PDB file of C-alpha atoms in Angstrom:
ATOM      1  CA  MET E 364      65.918 -46.380  -5.370  1.00 68.00           C
ATOM      2  CA  GLN E 365      63.293 -44.390  -7.283  1.00 83.00           C
ATOM      3  CA  ILE E 366      61.380 -46.744  -9.598  1.00 94.00           C
ATOM      4  CA  PHE E 367      58.807 -45.607 -12.137  1.00 97.00           C
ATOM      5  CA  TYR E 368      56.500 -47.541 -14.460  1.00 97.00           C
ATOM      6  CA  MET E 369      56.212 -47.165 -18.206  1.00 96.00           C
ATOM      7  CA  PRO E 370      54.621 -50.098 -20.075  1.00 95.00           C
ATOM      8  CA  VAL E 371      56.056 -49.140 -23.472  1.00 90.00           C
ATOM      9  CA  VAL E 372      59.794 -48.583 -23.861  1.00 92.00           C
ATOM     10  CA  LEU E 373      61.089 -48.194 -27.421  1.00 88.00           C
ATOM     11  CA  GLY E 374      64.755 -47.644 -28.095  1.00 90.00           C
ATOM     12  CA  ASN E 375      66.783 -45.467 -25.747  1.00 94.00           C
ATOM     13  CA  GLU E 376      64.178 -42.796 -25.030  1.00 95.00           C
ATOM     14  CA  ILE E 377      61.391 -42.990 -22.442  1.00 96.00           C
ATOM     15  CA  THR E 378      58.555 -40.516 -22.024  1.00 96.00           C
ATOM     16  CA  LEU E 379      56.704 -41.030 -18.754  1.00 96.00           C
ATOM     17  CA  ASP E 380      52.945 -40.514 -18.549  1.00 95.00           C
ATOM     18  CA  GLU E 381      51.490 -37.564 -16.673  1.00 95.00           C
ATOM     19  CA  THR E 382      51.058 -39.417 -13.376  1.00 94.00           C
ATOM     20  CA  GLU E 383      54.634 -40.664 -13.251  1.00 96.00           C
ATOM     21  CA  SER E 384      55.982 -37.369 -14.620  1.00 96.00           C
ATOM     22  CA  LYS E 385      54.317 -35.426 -11.808  1.00 95.00           C
ATOM     23  CA  HIS E 386      55.777 -37.856  -9.310  1.00 93.00           C
ATOM     24  CA  VAL E 387      59.269 -37.320 -10.723  1.00 95.00           C
ATOM     25  CA  VAL E 388      59.131 -33.531 -11.057  1.00 95.00           C
ATOM     26  CA  LYS E 389      56.670 -32.350  -8.410  1.00 93.00           C
ATOM     27  CA  SER E 390      56.813 -34.982  -5.651  1.00 91.00           C
ATOM     28  CA  MET E 391      60.425 -36.145  -5.857  1.00 91.00           C
ATOM     29  CA  ARG E 392      61.730 -32.772  -7.155  1.00 94.00           C
ATOM     30  CA  LEU E 393      64.159 -34.501  -9.482  1.00 93.00           C
ATOM     31  CA  GLY E 394      65.747 -32.537 -12.304  1.00 95.00           C
ATOM     32  CA  LYS E 395      67.835 -32.783 -15.419  1.00 96.00           C
ATOM     33  CA  GLY E 396      70.757 -35.161 -15.022  1.00 95.00           C
ATOM     34  CA  ASP E 397      69.228 -37.104 -12.113  1.00 95.00           C
ATOM     35  CA  LYS E 398      69.080 -40.871 -12.532  1.00 96.00           C
ATOM     36  CA  VAL E 399      66.028 -43.053 -11.977  1.00 96.00           C
ATOM     37  CA  GLN E 400      64.971 -46.650 -12.590  1.00 97.00           C
ATOM     38  CA  VAL E 401      62.052 -47.610 -14.840  1.00 97.00           C
ATOM     39  CA  VAL E 402      60.242 -50.937 -15.203  1.00 98.00           C
ATOM     40  CA  ASP E 403      57.920 -51.889 -18.053  1.00 97.00           C
ATOM     41  CA  GLY E 404      56.017 -54.708 -16.320  1.00 97.00           C
ATOM     42  CA  LYS E 405      57.264 -57.201 -18.913  1.00 97.00           C
ATOM     43  CA  GLY E 406      60.677 -57.907 -17.424  1.00 97.00           C
ATOM     44  CA  GLY E 407      62.484 -54.780 -18.576  1.00 97.00           C
ATOM     45  CA  PHE E 408      64.462 -52.896 -15.926  1.00 97.00           C
ATOM     46  CA  TYR E 409      66.066 -49.628 -17.051  1.00 97.00           C
ATOM     47  CA  THR E 410      68.458 -47.143 -15.503  1.00 97.00           C
ATOM     48  CA  ALA E 411      67.800 -43.773 -17.103  1.00 97.00           C
ATOM     49  CA  GLU E 412      68.799 -40.135 -16.878  1.00 97.00           C
ATOM     50  CA  ILE E 413      66.305 -37.289 -16.860  1.00 96.00           C
ATOM     51  CA  THR E 414      66.794 -35.112 -19.950  1.00 97.00           C
ATOM     52  CA  GLU E 415      63.627 -33.001 -19.876  1.00 97.00           C
ATOM     53  CA  PRO E 416      61.953 -32.749 -16.431  1.00 96.00           C
ATOM     54  CA  LEU E 417      58.506 -31.779 -17.723  1.00 96.00           C
ATOM     55  CA  PRO E 418      55.608 -32.324 -15.270  1.00 94.00           C
ATOM     56  CA  LYS E 419      53.334 -33.835 -17.932  1.00 95.00           C
ATOM     57  CA  LYS E 420      55.837 -35.586 -20.207  1.00 95.00           C
ATOM     58  CA  CYS E 421      59.077 -36.183 -18.396  1.00 96.00           C
ATOM     59  CA  ARG E 422      61.686 -37.444 -20.858  1.00 96.00           C
ATOM     60  CA  LEU E 423      64.491 -39.852 -20.025  1.00 97.00           C
ATOM     61  CA  THR E 424      67.462 -41.374 -21.820  1.00 97.00           C
ATOM     62  CA  VAL E 425      68.208 -45.027 -21.124  1.00 97.00           C
ATOM     63  CA  LEU E 426      71.726 -45.630 -19.790  1.00 97.00           C
ATOM     64  CA  GLU E 427      71.414 -49.346 -19.042  1.00 97.00           C
ATOM     65  CA  ALA E 428      68.753 -51.915 -19.921  1.00 97.00           C
ATOM     66  CA  GLN E 429      68.196 -55.345 -18.387  1.00 96.00           C
ATOM     67  CA  GLN E 430      65.662 -57.745 -19.867  1.00 96.00           C
ATOM     68  CA  GLU E 431      63.997 -60.615 -17.997  1.00 97.00           C
ATOM     69  CA  PHE E 432      65.023 -58.969 -14.722  1.00 97.00           C
ATOM     70  CA  ASN E 433      64.677 -61.568 -11.929  1.00 96.00           C
ATOM     71  CA  LYS E 434      62.568 -63.814 -14.153  1.00 96.00           C
ATOM     72  CA  ARG E 435      60.948 -66.708 -12.286  1.00 96.00           C
ATOM     73  CA  ASP E 436      61.012 -70.335 -13.484  1.00 96.00           C
ATOM     74  CA  PHE E 437      57.475 -71.054 -12.239  1.00 97.00           C
ATOM     75  CA  TRP E 438      54.021 -69.502 -12.602  1.00 98.00           C
ATOM     76  CA  LEU E 439      51.631 -68.777  -9.751  1.00 98.00           C
ATOM     77  CA  HIS E 440      47.986 -67.918 -10.360  1.00 98.00           C
ATOM     78  CA  ILE E 441      45.708 -67.280  -7.382  1.00 98.00           C
ATOM     79  CA  ALA E 442      41.974 -66.932  -7.942  1.00 98.00           C
ATOM     80  CA  ILE E 443      40.285 -65.268  -4.993  1.00 98.00           C
ATOM     81  CA  ALA E 444      36.730 -64.271  -4.112  1.00 97.00           C
ATOM     82  CA  PRO E 445      36.587 -60.507  -3.430  1.00 97.00           C
ATOM     83  CA  THR E 446      36.044 -59.743   0.241  1.00 95.00           C
ATOM     84  CA  LYS E 447      33.037 -57.799   1.538  1.00 94.00           C
ATOM     85  CA  ASN E 448      35.463 -55.158   2.822  1.00 95.00           C
ATOM     86  CA  ILE E 449      37.372 -54.227  -0.334  1.00 96.00           C
ATOM     87  CA  ASP E 450      40.342 -53.003   1.740  1.00 97.00           C
ATOM     88  CA  ARG E 451      41.131 -56.623   2.552  1.00 97.00           C
ATOM     89  CA  LEU E 452      41.271 -57.604  -1.112  1.00 97.00           C
ATOM     90  CA  GLU E 453      43.506 -54.610  -1.802  1.00 98.00           C
ATOM     91  CA  TRP E 454      45.789 -55.722   1.045  1.00 98.00           C
ATOM     92  CA  PHE E 455      46.035 -59.181  -0.513  1.00 98.00           C
ATOM     93  CA  LEU E 456      46.927 -57.728  -3.915  1.00 98.00           C
ATOM     94  CA  GLU E 457      49.661 -55.589  -2.408  1.00 98.00           C
ATOM     95  CA  LYS E 458      51.231 -58.336  -0.302  1.00 98.00           C
ATOM     96  CA  ALA E 459      50.967 -61.061  -2.945  1.00 98.00           C
ATOM     97  CA  THR E 460      52.663 -58.791  -5.476  1.00 98.00           C
ATOM     98  CA  GLU E 461      55.448 -58.039  -3.010  1.00 98.00           C
ATOM     99  CA  ILE E 462      55.970 -61.747  -2.259  1.00 98.00           C
ATOM    100  CA  GLY E 463      55.717 -62.821  -5.893  1.00 98.00           C
ATOM    101  CA  ILE E 464      52.702 -63.718  -8.012  1.00 98.00           C
ATOM    102  CA  ASP E 465      52.102 -63.896 -11.758  1.00 98.00           C
ATOM    103  CA  GLU E 466      48.343 -63.847 -12.195  1.00 98.00           C
ATOM    104  CA  ILE E 467      45.297 -62.948 -10.087  1.00 98.00           C
ATOM    105  CA  THR E 468      41.658 -63.630 -10.892  1.00 97.00           C
ATOM    106  CA  PRO E 469      38.828 -62.258  -8.731  1.00 97.00           C
ATOM    107  CA  PHE E 470      35.839 -64.571  -9.031  1.00 97.00           C
ATOM    108  CA  LEU E 471      32.215 -64.854  -7.936  1.00 97.00           C
ATOM    109  CA  SER E 472      31.408 -67.794  -5.691  1.00 95.00           C
ATOM    110  CA  GLU E 473      28.044 -69.024  -4.452  1.00 94.00           C
ATOM    111  CA  HIS E 474      28.690 -67.441  -1.037  1.00 93.00           C
ATOM    112  CA  SER E 475      30.306 -64.240  -2.320  1.00 93.00           C
ATOM    113  CA  GLU E 476      29.168 -61.111  -0.483  1.00 90.00           C
ATOM    114  CA  ARG E 477      30.836 -58.678  -2.889  1.00 93.00           C
ATOM    115  CA  LYS E 478      29.653 -58.768  -6.495  1.00 92.00           C
ATOM    116  CA  THR E 479      31.578 -55.814  -7.961  1.00 94.00           C
ATOM    117  CA  ILE E 480      35.119 -54.457  -7.978  1.00 96.00           C
ATOM    118  CA  LYS E 481      36.882 -51.411  -9.424  1.00 96.00           C
ATOM    119  CA  PRO E 482      39.605 -52.878 -11.664  1.00 96.00           C
ATOM    120  CA  GLU E 483      41.312 -49.531 -12.292  1.00 96.00           C
ATOM    121  CA  ARG E 484      41.939 -48.998  -8.582  1.00 97.00           C
ATOM    122  CA  LEU E 485      43.110 -52.579  -8.087  1.00 98.00           C
ATOM    123  CA  GLU E 486      45.507 -52.240 -11.034  1.00 97.00           C
ATOM    124  CA  LYS E 487      47.039 -49.127  -9.453  1.00 96.00           C
ATOM    125  CA  ILE E 488      47.637 -51.028  -6.223  1.00 98.00           C
ATOM    126  CA  VAL E 489      49.393 -53.857  -8.075  1.00 98.00           C
ATOM    127  CA  ILE E 490      51.574 -51.396 -10.024  1.00 97.00           C
ATOM    128  CA  SER E 491      52.550 -49.579  -6.845  1.00 96.00           C
ATOM    129  CA  ALA E 492      53.438 -52.846  -5.089  1.00 98.00           C
ATOM    130  CA  MET E 493      55.481 -53.988  -8.099  1.00 98.00           C
ATOM    131  CA  LYS E 494      57.569 -50.802  -7.975  1.00 96.00           C
ATOM    132  CA  GLN E 495      57.907 -50.827  -4.189  1.00 95.00           C
ATOM    133  CA  SER E 496      59.207 -54.412  -4.183  1.00 96.00           C
ATOM    134  CA  VAL E 497      61.638 -53.797  -7.087  1.00 96.00           C
ATOM    135  CA  LYS E 498      60.020 -56.158  -9.557  1.00 97.00           C
ATOM    136  CA  ALA E 499      59.975 -55.810 -13.333  1.00 98.00           C
ATOM    137  CA  TYR E 500      57.036 -58.117 -14.056  1.00 98.00           C
ATOM    138  CA  LEU E 501      53.511 -56.798 -13.494  1.00 98.00           C
ATOM    139  CA  PRO E 502      51.120 -59.521 -12.311  1.00 98.00           C
ATOM    140  CA  LYS E 503      48.231 -60.097 -14.703  1.00 98.00           C
ATOM    141  CA  LEU E 504      44.996 -58.932 -13.075  1.00 98.00           C
ATOM    142  CA  ASN E 505      42.048 -60.600 -14.767  1.00 97.00           C
ATOM    143  CA  PRO E 506      38.457 -59.310 -14.865  1.00 96.00           C
ATOM    144  CA  LEU E 507      35.916 -60.513 -12.316  1.00 97.00           C
ATOM    145  CA  THR E 508      34.703 -63.908 -13.531  1.00 96.00           C
ATOM    146  CA  SER E 509      32.324 -66.664 -12.489  1.00 96.00           C
ATOM    147  CA  PHE E 510      33.442 -69.742 -10.590  1.00 97.00           C
ATOM    148  CA  ASN E 511      32.172 -72.042 -13.337  1.00 95.00           C
ATOM    149  CA  ALA E 512      33.996 -70.180 -16.098  1.00 95.00           C
ATOM    150  CA  LEU E 513      37.195 -70.163 -14.055  1.00 95.00           C
ATOM    151  CA  ILE E 514      37.392 -73.888 -13.348  1.00 95.00           C
ATOM    152  CA  GLN E 515      36.529 -74.820 -16.920  1.00 91.00           C
ATOM    153  CA  LYS E 516      39.119 -72.727 -18.768  1.00 83.00           C
ATOM    154  CA  GLU E 517      42.197 -72.843 -16.560  1.00 75.00           C
ATOM    155  CA  MET E 518      44.984 -75.082 -17.873  1.00 82.00           C
ATOM    156  CA  ALA E 519      47.599 -74.908 -15.072  1.00 93.00           C
ATOM    157  CA  SER E 520      49.668 -78.034 -14.440  1.00 95.00           C
ATOM    158  CA  GLN E 521      48.757 -78.026 -10.745  1.00 97.00           C
ATOM    159  CA  LYS E 522      45.260 -77.006  -9.645  1.00 97.00           C
ATOM    160  CA  PHE E 523      44.188 -76.756  -5.998  1.00 98.00           C
ATOM    161  CA  ILE E 524      41.128 -75.669  -4.047  1.00 98.00           C
ATOM    162  CA  ALA E 525      41.629 -74.571  -0.432  1.00 97.00           C
ATOM    163  CA  HIS E 526      38.551 -74.956   1.774  1.00 94.00           C
ATOM    164  CA  CYS E 527      37.546 -75.536   5.381  1.00 89.00           C
ATOM    165  CA  LYS E 528      35.128 -78.449   4.951  1.00 87.00           C
ATOM    166  CA  PRO E 529      35.686 -81.456   7.273  1.00 87.00           C
ATOM    167  CA  GLY E 530      37.897 -84.274   6.127  1.00 88.00           C
ATOM    168  CA  GLU E 531      41.550 -85.086   5.694  1.00 90.00           C
ATOM    169  CA  LYS E 532      43.313 -82.855   3.218  1.00 95.00           C
ATOM    170  CA  PRO E 533      47.049 -82.675   2.481  1.00 97.00           C
ATOM    171  CA  HIS E 534      48.848 -79.435   3.243  1.00 97.00           C
ATOM    172  CA  LEU E 535      49.681 -77.336   0.203  1.00 97.00           C
ATOM    173  CA  LYS E 536      53.390 -77.518   1.030  1.00 96.00           C
ATOM    174  CA  GLU E 537      53.268 -81.301   0.540  1.00 96.00           C
ATOM    175  CA  LYS E 538      51.724 -81.131  -2.930  1.00 96.00           C
ATOM    176  CA  ILE E 539      53.610 -78.326  -4.683  1.00 96.00           C
ATOM    177  CA  GLU E 540      55.868 -79.395  -7.522  1.00 95.00           C
ATOM    178  CA  ARG E 541      58.695 -76.952  -8.173  1.00 95.00           C
ATOM    179  CA  LYS E 542      59.162 -75.112 -11.483  1.00 96.00           C
ATOM    180  CA  ASN E 543      55.595 -75.613 -12.574  1.00 96.00           C
ATOM    181  CA  SER E 544      52.403 -73.644 -13.218  1.00 97.00           C
ATOM    182  CA  THR E 545      49.995 -73.564 -10.286  1.00 97.00           C
ATOM    183  CA  LEU E 546      46.457 -72.305  -9.736  1.00 98.00           C
ATOM    184  CA  ILE E 547      45.014 -72.053  -6.232  1.00 98.00           C
ATOM    185  CA  LEU E 548      41.367 -71.219  -5.529  1.00 98.00           C
ATOM    186  CA  ILE E 549      40.677 -69.171  -2.379  1.00 98.00           C
ATOM    187  CA  GLY E 550      37.010 -68.916  -1.434  1.00 96.00           C
ATOM    188  CA  PRO E 551      34.869 -66.169   0.131  1.00 95.00           C
ATOM    189  CA  GLU E 552      34.286 -65.496   3.828  1.00 91.00           C
ATOM    190  CA  GLY E 553      31.529 -68.132   3.834  1.00 91.00           C
ATOM    191  CA  ASP E 554      33.813 -70.677   2.138  1.00 93.00           C
ATOM    192  CA  PHE E 555      32.994 -72.648  -0.986  1.00 96.00           C
ATOM    193  CA  SER E 556      29.703 -74.512  -1.148  1.00 96.00           C
ATOM    194  CA  PRO E 557      29.894 -78.334  -1.154  1.00 95.00           C
ATOM    195  CA  GLU E 558      28.697 -78.250  -4.773  1.00 97.00           C
ATOM    196  CA  GLU E 559      31.546 -75.948  -5.782  1.00 97.00           C
ATOM    197  CA  VAL E 560      34.094 -78.236  -4.161  1.00 97.00           C
ATOM    198  CA  GLU E 561      32.709 -81.183  -6.091  1.00 96.00           C
ATOM    199  CA  GLN E 562      32.659 -79.206  -9.348  1.00 97.00           C
ATOM    200  CA  ALA E 563      36.279 -78.233  -8.854  1.00 97.00           C
ATOM    201  CA  LYS E 564      37.275 -81.828  -8.135  1.00 96.00           C
ATOM    202  CA  ALA E 565      35.496 -82.900 -11.323  1.00 96.00           C
ATOM    203  CA  HIS E 566      37.791 -80.496 -13.204  1.00 96.00           C
ATOM    204  CA  ASN E 567      40.935 -82.021 -11.646  1.00 95.00           C
ATOM    205  CA  PHE E 568      41.390 -79.585  -8.756  1.00 97.00           C
ATOM    206  CA  LYS E 569      42.924 -81.184  -5.682  1.00 97.00           C
ATOM    207  CA  GLU E 570      41.656 -80.350  -2.191  1.00 97.00           C
ATOM    208  CA  ILE E 571      44.326 -78.880   0.058  1.00 97.00           C
ATOM    209  CA  SER E 572      44.751 -77.358   3.513  1.00 96.00           C
ATOM    210  CA  LEU E 573      46.663 -74.227   4.467  1.00 96.00           C
ATOM    211  CA  GLY E 574      47.121 -75.315   8.078  1.00 93.00           C
ATOM    212  CA  ASN E 575      45.082 -75.807  11.237  1.00 90.00           C
ATOM    213  CA  SER E 576      44.042 -72.168  11.701  1.00 91.00           C
ATOM    214  CA  ARG E 577      40.842 -70.836  10.152  1.00 90.00           C
ATOM    215  CA  LEU E 578      42.088 -67.994   7.962  1.00 94.00           C
ATOM    216  CA  ARG E 579      40.379 -64.947   6.518  1.00 95.00           C
ATOM    217  CA  THR E 580      40.117 -64.961   2.739  1.00 97.00           C
ATOM    218  CA  GLU E 581      42.896 -62.428   2.206  1.00 97.00           C
ATOM    219  CA  THR E 582      45.172 -64.128   4.753  1.00 97.00           C
ATOM    220  CA  ALA E 583      44.646 -67.493   3.074  1.00 98.00           C
ATOM    221  CA  GLY E 584      45.647 -65.946  -0.244  1.00 98.00           C
ATOM    222  CA  VAL E 585      48.862 -64.527   1.186  1.00 98.00           C
ATOM    223  CA  VAL E 586      49.706 -67.798   2.967  1.00 98.00           C
ATOM    224  CA  ALA E 587      49.197 -69.775  -0.250  1.00 98.00           C
ATOM    225  CA  CYS E 588      51.351 -67.289  -2.157  1.00 98.00           C
ATOM    226  CA  HIS E 589      54.140 -67.544   0.402  1.00 98.00           C
ATOM    227  CA  ILE E 590      54.089 -71.368   0.474  1.00 98.00           C
ATOM    228  CA  VAL E 591      54.449 -71.641  -3.303  1.00 98.00           C
ATOM    229  CA  ASN E 592      57.278 -69.095  -3.374  1.00 98.00           C
ATOM    230  CA  LEU E 593      59.121 -70.858  -0.545  1.00 97.00           C
ATOM    231  CA  ALA E 594      58.747 -74.210  -2.308  1.00 97.00           C
ATOM    232  CA  ASN E 595      60.390 -72.731  -5.411  1.00 97.00           C
ATOM    233  CA  GLU E 596      63.371 -71.089  -3.722  1.00 92.00           C
TER     234      GLU E 596
END
């Protein structure tokens, strides 16, 4: 299945951007009359026929349109501190998108080793993973934000902070309520500071565990994503 991304679909005609057009015409060597699938990142899933295989503006005619394709009845938002090695954050974005996630917020923590990211590159990774996993909804990728701003503005029904500090903490799988909105905070390689944990608790975040193993940041994010999706199956 060849899936392409076009965020704006109006009526029965689609004109792909230059990147996707080149992929259709040059890489895939598709021509007039060939059929492809297009997603708009907002739930639209389209089967279309190539009418003008132009390498800069490939034009398609929609044959079948599905709206709210595989729409989920819950919302998952994971906020994660960017890893020192950016490849690990990119891996998380790819795998979380494949598993199923609705919103991602990179944030700066007290122990963060990486202070900058390249949002354009990260967006491309999320788009690619959306197409590869046959999804029609593009996860919302928020700008890099501060920990304080994040915990103060988020209004999810369920809010959790995963950390490795000593003490008894319930496992995430025991606390998830199905068909609800959930935010999970995943800290940096050096974990959250004790002050950050207390600040989060003051804003109604619940402390949770992701198991007995000490996980890398990106692994913890994927594990949390998988647990929430399993709980909602």
